[in-house]
XYZ file of C-alpha atoms in Angstrom:
91
model
C 0.000 0.000 0.000
C 2.849 2.404 0.849
C 4.457 1.738 -2.541
C 1.248 2.643 -4.345
C 0.867 5.825 -2.310
C 4.486 6.823 -2.946
C 4.232 6.132 -6.686
C 0.978 8.080 -6.897
C 2.458 11.043 -5.066
C 5.420 11.131 -7.475
C 3.161 10.967 -10.523
C 0.870 13.703 -9.238
C 3.510 16.213 -8.126
C 2.412 18.758 -10.702
C -1.165 18.844 -11.893
C -0.217 20.743 -15.009
C 2.551 22.857 -16.406
C 3.432 24.485 -19.680
C 6.447 26.281 -21.030
C 6.654 29.016 -23.649
C 9.927 30.050 -25.268
C 10.194 33.647 -26.491
C 12.936 34.443 -28.978
C 15.825 32.063 -28.407
C 14.781 31.231 -24.858
C 16.508 32.000 -21.592
C 20.125 33.070 -21.951
C 20.904 33.071 -18.229
C 19.617 32.010 -14.820
C 17.838 35.206 -13.749
C 14.356 34.135 -12.568
C 11.281 36.118 -11.580
C 8.357 34.247 -10.005
C 4.790 35.403 -9.331
C 1.529 33.745 -8.375
C -1.557 33.936 -10.579
C -4.891 34.127 -8.769
C -8.031 32.333 -9.962
C -11.359 31.577 -8.303
C -14.045 28.928 -8.847
C -11.728 26.042 -9.811
C -9.577 28.271 -12.001
C -12.425 29.467 -14.212
C -12.325 33.155 -13.312
C -8.996 35.018 -13.245
C -8.658 37.599 -10.487
C -5.002 38.590 -10.882
C -2.775 37.125 -13.561
C 0.904 38.000 -13.953
C 2.148 39.600 -17.174
C 5.135 37.652 -18.494
C 6.272 40.542 -20.722
C 6.374 42.820 -17.698
C 8.201 40.165 -15.675
C 10.811 39.802 -18.462
C 11.477 43.528 -18.526
C 13.463 44.572 -21.584
C 14.716 41.040 -22.362
C 14.025 39.809 -25.888
C 14.891 36.158 -25.167
C 13.237 34.451 -22.203
C 11.349 31.340 -21.124
C 7.973 31.379 -19.364
C 7.030 28.364 -17.212
C 3.532 28.283 -15.717
C 2.542 25.459 -13.383
C 0.477 24.458 -10.419
C 3.037 23.699 -7.738
C 2.467 21.501 -4.716
C 1.830 24.564 -2.551
C -0.645 25.925 -5.127
C -2.454 22.577 -5.162
C -2.497 22.443 -1.373
C -4.007 25.939 -1.149
C -6.581 24.963 -3.768
C -7.462 21.789 -1.869
C -7.773 23.643 1.455
C -10.206 26.127 -0.123
C -12.085 23.320 -1.916
C -11.195 24.873 -5.277
C -12.754 28.248 -4.566
C -9.265 29.794 -4.823
C -6.928 28.076 -7.291
C -3.519 29.762 -7.700
C -0.781 28.908 -10.194
C 2.857 30.005 -10.391
C 4.570 31.703 -13.333
C 8.359 31.817 -13.576
C 10.168 33.895 -16.202
C 13.800 32.972 -16.807
C 15.978 35.479 -18.684
């Protein structure tokens, strides 16, 4: 039973994630991270980060948006009424 629980927890570590590459992608390791705020199971955005603003004047960067473990935990504790995600811009 413990093996099944451990395997399930490893497979479900990130509910979803997607990556967008702008220009030639990240040229360094400079990261900026912000939370995006959604309500009603993620259907209605309340405050969403702007990746262009987070990148500043960089022309080449990578945007990674995901629901982290902490985001999923917060969503579970609020029964999905508040469902945050995390956006990370790497320049």
